[in-house]
Amino acid sequence: DPDCPFEMIAWVSLKTERLTFSGIQEVDDSVRSLSDALPHIGSLLDSDSKSTVELADLLDGIPTLLVLDNLETATSDEVMAFVEEMPENVRFLFTSRVGIGQVEVRFDLEALTQGAATDLLRKLGSARGIYLAAERQEQLSKLASDVGLEPLALRWFAEGVAAGLEPKAVLEQKADLVAFCVGNVFESLPEDAQKVAWLLRGMGRSTPVPDIHAALPDWTI
């Protein structure tokens, strides 16, 4: 694209798990930290750089966009150090289910609209050669609502049906999808924050943080 301001776009995923219909599985040879990602980025420039200093020298003067996916597996301190060591011509696009602090400019991804989710489910069905592509619009719309209006949930559902499972059987495994999406985020929370999460789950409603502090002043949230 002649209008693209970058000469190089490097994409690295720090995804460590994947969801299958046999459960959540570890990704083989996954990149688990920013330091592990350095050789992958350097290889795009035919370099075997293994330190942020070497990578910074390599990218100096090259307008670059670094796309780091699933950043919740890295620590915020590691992210800050990495950003600070890169030259000014490098820009970053992070995806994460956990905030990374003062360097972030948040763009929250909302659920799809009903119409967009229905269209995506139809396209997923068509791409996989399954009957979902032939469903009537109102039936497919209801199915999209039952699955959830998020792209990952819709793709997970379509893959389950393509694997030969009945739609009802796929939906009965939705707890696996929820665990995959939020499980590692929950596990990374401080102990008190986990307690608050369980408390809110038991209450079944949202509660302002000041109210929680007032009720539980010794907890760190």
Short mmCIF file of C-alpha atoms in Angstrom, two decimals:
data_model
loop_
_atom_site.label_atom_id
_atom_site.label_comp_id
_atom_site.label_asym_id
_atom_site.label_seq_id
_atom_site.Cartn_x
_atom_site.Cartn_y
_atom_site.Cartn_z
CA ASP A 1 0.00 0.00 0.00
CA PRO A 2 1.68 3.26 -1.09
CA ASP A 3 -0.14 5.14 1.68
CA CYS A 4 1.24 2.90 4.42
CA PRO A 5 3.66 4.93 6.62
CA PHE A 6 5.71 1.84 7.51
CA GLU A 7 8.46 0.12 5.58
CA MET A 8 8.17 -2.97 7.74
CA ILE A 9 5.37 -4.55 9.76
CA ALA A 10 6.42 -7.35 12.12
CA TRP A 11 3.80 -9.57 13.79
CA VAL A 12 4.56 -11.90 16.68
CA SER A 13 2.07 -13.83 18.81
CA LEU A 14 2.79 -14.61 22.45
CA LYS A 15 -0.06 -17.08 22.53
CA THR A 16 0.78 -20.05 24.75
CA GLU A 17 -2.50 -22.00 24.61
CA ARG A 18 -5.06 -22.92 21.99
CA LEU A 19 -8.61 -24.15 22.34
CA THR A 20 -9.50 -27.49 20.77
CA PHE A 21 -12.46 -29.80 21.23
CA SER A 22 -10.21 -32.03 23.29
CA GLY A 23 -9.71 -29.15 25.72
CA ILE A 24 -7.14 -26.38 26.14
CA GLN A 25 -3.71 -27.39 24.82
CA GLU A 26 -0.26 -25.84 25.08
CA VAL A 27 1.12 -24.33 21.87
CA ASP A 28 4.33 -26.11 20.86
CA ASP A 29 7.40 -23.85 20.67
CA SER A 30 5.34 -20.85 21.74
CA VAL A 31 6.91 -17.43 22.26
CA ARG A 32 6.49 -16.79 25.99
CA SER A 33 8.24 -13.46 26.49
CA LEU A 34 9.40 -10.42 24.59
CA SER A 35 12.97 -11.69 24.76
CA ASP A 36 11.83 -14.90 23.05
CA ALA A 37 10.17 -12.76 20.35
CA LEU A 38 13.38 -10.94 19.39
CA PRO A 39 14.77 -13.65 17.06
CA HIS A 40 11.40 -13.85 15.28
CA ILE A 41 11.40 -10.10 14.63
CA GLY A 42 15.05 -10.05 13.62
CA SER A 43 14.56 -12.93 11.17
CA LEU A 44 12.32 -10.67 9.08
CA LEU A 45 15.46 -8.63 8.39
CA ASP A 46 17.69 -11.68 7.97
CA SER A 47 19.25 -11.07 11.36
CA ASP A 48 19.81 -13.35 14.34
CA SER A 49 19.59 -10.47 16.85
CA LYS A 50 18.84 -11.77 20.33
CA SER A 51 18.88 -8.60 22.43
CA THR A 52 16.77 -5.45 22.46
CA VAL A 53 19.93 -3.39 21.87
CA GLU A 54 20.76 -5.34 18.71
CA LEU A 55 17.17 -5.15 17.50
CA ALA A 56 17.00 -1.41 18.20
CA ASP A 57 20.17 -0.85 16.12
CA LEU A 58 18.71 -3.00 13.36
CA LEU A 59 15.44 -1.04 13.21
CA ASP A 60 16.95 2.40 13.65
CA GLY A 61 15.83 4.56 10.73
CA ILE A 62 13.31 2.01 9.40
CA PRO A 63 9.68 3.09 9.94
CA THR A 64 8.37 -0.05 11.62
CA LEU A 65 5.12 -1.26 13.16
CA LEU A 66 5.59 -4.03 15.71
CA VAL A 67 2.38 -5.98 16.29
CA LEU A 68 2.57 -8.05 19.48
CA ASP A 69 -0.44 -10.30 19.97
CA ASN A 70 -1.58 -11.86 23.26
CA LEU A 71 0.62 -9.54 25.29
CA GLU A 72 -1.04 -10.60 28.56
CA THR A 73 1.59 -13.34 28.79
CA ALA A 74 4.33 -10.71 29.27
CA THR A 75 4.86 -8.54 32.35
CA SER A 76 4.19 -4.79 32.27
CA ASP A 77 7.79 -4.05 33.35
CA GLU A 78 9.09 -6.12 30.45
CA VAL A 79 6.84 -4.24 28.02
CA MET A 80 7.92 -0.84 29.35
CA ALA A 81 11.62 -1.71 29.06
CA PHE A 82 11.13 -3.01 25.54
CA VAL A 83 9.25 0.11 24.37
CA GLU A 84 11.81 2.47 25.90
CA GLU A 85 14.75 0.73 24.19
CA MET A 86 13.28 0.83 20.69
CA PRO A 87 14.10 3.84 18.43
CA GLU A 88 11.50 6.59 17.87
CA ASN A 89 10.71 5.38 14.35
CA VAL A 90 9.18 2.18 15.79
CA ARG A 91 5.46 2.14 16.61
CA PHE A 92 3.60 -0.56 18.51
CA LEU A 93 0.24 -2.27 18.29
CA PHE A 94 -0.48 -4.53 21.27
CA THR A 95 -3.41 -6.85 21.82
CA SER A 96 -3.96 -7.92 25.41
CA ARG A 97 -6.68 -8.99 27.80
CA VAL A 98 -4.75 -7.21 30.57
CA GLY A 99 -3.81 -3.51 30.72
CA ILE A 100 -0.11 -2.64 30.46
CA GLY A 101 -0.15 0.65 32.36
CA GLN A 102 0.94 4.14 31.48
CA VAL A 103 2.07 3.47 27.89
CA GLU A 104 -1.27 2.22 26.67
CA VAL A 105 -3.73 4.06 24.47
CA ARG A 106 -6.73 1.81 24.87
CA PHE A 107 -9.01 0.73 22.07
CA ASP A 108 -11.52 -1.65 23.58
CA LEU A 109 -12.97 -4.21 21.19
CA GLU A 110 -16.69 -4.54 21.74
CA ALA A 111 -18.88 -7.45 20.72
CA LEU A 112 -20.09 -7.57 17.12
CA THR A 113 -23.51 -6.25 16.22
CA GLN A 114 -26.18 -8.88 15.74
CA GLY A 115 -26.10 -8.43 11.97
CA ALA A 116 -22.30 -8.59 11.74
CA ALA A 117 -22.17 -11.71 13.93
CA THR A 118 -24.80 -13.42 11.80
CA ASP A 119 -22.95 -12.57 8.58
CA LEU A 120 -19.66 -13.81 10.04
CA LEU A 121 -21.22 -17.09 11.13
CA ARG A 122 -22.63 -17.60 7.62
CA LYS A 123 -19.23 -16.87 6.03
CA LEU A 124 -17.50 -19.25 8.46
CA GLY A 125 -20.00 -21.93 7.53
CA SER A 126 -19.46 -21.31 3.83
CA ALA A 127 -15.66 -21.44 4.19
CA ARG A 128 -15.90 -24.80 5.98
CA GLY A 129 -18.56 -26.27 3.70
CA ILE A 130 -21.11 -26.85 6.47
CA TYR A 131 -24.85 -26.29 6.52
CA LEU A 132 -24.61 -23.06 8.54
CA ALA A 133 -24.21 -21.21 5.25
CA ALA A 134 -27.69 -22.32 4.16
CA GLU A 135 -29.57 -21.47 7.37
CA ARG A 136 -32.36 -18.92 7.19
CA GLN A 137 -31.35 -15.48 8.41
CA GLU A 138 -33.54 -15.49 11.53
CA GLN A 139 -32.37 -18.98 12.51
CA LEU A 140 -28.74 -18.08 12.02
CA SER A 141 -29.23 -14.83 13.94
CA LYS A 142 -30.58 -16.74 16.96
CA LEU A 143 -27.72 -19.21 16.73
CA ALA A 144 -25.19 -16.36 16.67
CA SER A 145 -26.76 -14.97 19.85
CA ASP A 146 -26.61 -18.37 21.55
CA VAL A 147 -22.94 -18.76 20.65
CA GLY A 148 -21.98 -15.20 21.55
CA LEU A 149 -21.30 -12.12 19.47
CA GLU A 150 -17.49 -12.41 19.57
CA PRO A 151 -15.43 -13.54 16.55
CA LEU A 152 -13.48 -16.13 18.57
CA ALA A 153 -16.68 -17.73 19.88
CA LEU A 154 -18.22 -17.85 16.41
CA ARG A 155 -15.10 -19.37 14.87
CA TRP A 156 -14.85 -21.90 17.70
CA PHE A 157 -18.48 -22.90 17.12
CA ALA A 158 -18.06 -23.24 13.34
CA GLU A 159 -14.96 -25.39 13.79
CA GLY A 160 -16.84 -27.66 16.18
CA VAL A 161 -19.69 -28.17 13.72
CA ALA A 162 -17.18 -28.71 10.90
CA ALA A 163 -15.55 -31.41 13.05
CA GLY A 164 -18.85 -33.31 13.01
CA LEU A 165 -20.44 -32.23 16.29
CA GLU A 166 -24.07 -31.23 16.55
CA PRO A 167 -24.58 -27.51 17.33
CA LYS A 168 -26.16 -28.37 20.68
CA ALA A 169 -23.14 -30.48 21.63
CA VAL A 170 -20.78 -27.63 20.77
CA LEU A 171 -22.77 -25.16 22.87
CA GLU A 172 -22.65 -27.57 25.81
CA GLN A 173 -18.86 -27.16 25.79
CA LYS A 174 -19.00 -23.38 26.01
CA ALA A 175 -17.45 -23.48 29.48
CA ASP A 176 -14.19 -24.49 27.77
CA LEU A 177 -14.36 -21.35 25.63
CA VAL A 178 -14.91 -19.13 28.68
CA ALA A 179 -12.03 -20.80 30.53
CA PHE A 180 -9.76 -20.29 27.54
CA CYS A 181 -10.68 -16.59 27.18
CA VAL A 182 -10.46 -15.52 30.81
CA GLY A 183 -8.77 -18.32 32.75
CA ASN A 184 -5.15 -17.21 32.40
CA VAL A 185 -6.17 -13.59 33.00
CA PHE A 186 -7.83 -14.56 36.28
CA GLU A 187 -4.82 -16.62 37.32
CA SER A 188 -2.53 -13.62 36.80
CA LEU A 189 -4.55 -11.41 39.19
CA PRO A 190 -3.30 -10.72 42.74
CA GLU A 191 -4.92 -12.87 45.40
CA ASP A 192 -7.16 -10.08 46.69
CA ALA A 193 -8.34 -9.28 43.16
CA GLN A 194 -9.24 -12.94 42.67
CA LYS A 195 -11.26 -12.81 45.89
CA VAL A 196 -13.12 -9.74 44.61
CA ALA A 197 -13.86 -11.53 41.33
CA TRP A 198 -15.34 -14.49 43.21
CA LEU A 199 -17.28 -12.10 45.43
CA LEU A 200 -18.81 -10.31 42.43
CA ARG A 201 -19.64 -13.64 40.84
CA GLY A 202 -21.47 -14.72 43.97
CA MET A 203 -23.34 -11.41 44.17
CA GLY A 204 -24.33 -11.63 40.54
CA ARG A 205 -24.09 -7.87 39.95
CA SER A 206 -21.52 -5.14 39.41
CA THR A 207 -20.39 -3.10 42.42
CA PRO A 208 -18.41 0.16 42.37
CA VAL A 209 -14.80 -0.18 43.54
CA PRO A 210 -15.25 2.45 46.34
CA ASP A 211 -18.05 0.31 47.80
CA ILE A 212 -15.79 -2.75 47.80
CA HIS A 213 -13.02 -0.75 49.45
CA ALA A 214 -15.44 0.45 52.11
CA ALA A 215 -16.57 -3.09 52.86
CA LEU A 216 -13.11 -4.66 52.62
CA PRO A 217 -10.59 -1.93 53.51
CA ASP A 218 -7.67 -4.34 53.99
CA TRP A 219 -7.87 -5.73 50.46
CA THR A 220 -5.69 -4.38 47.66
CA ILE A 221 -7.70 -3.92 44.47
#
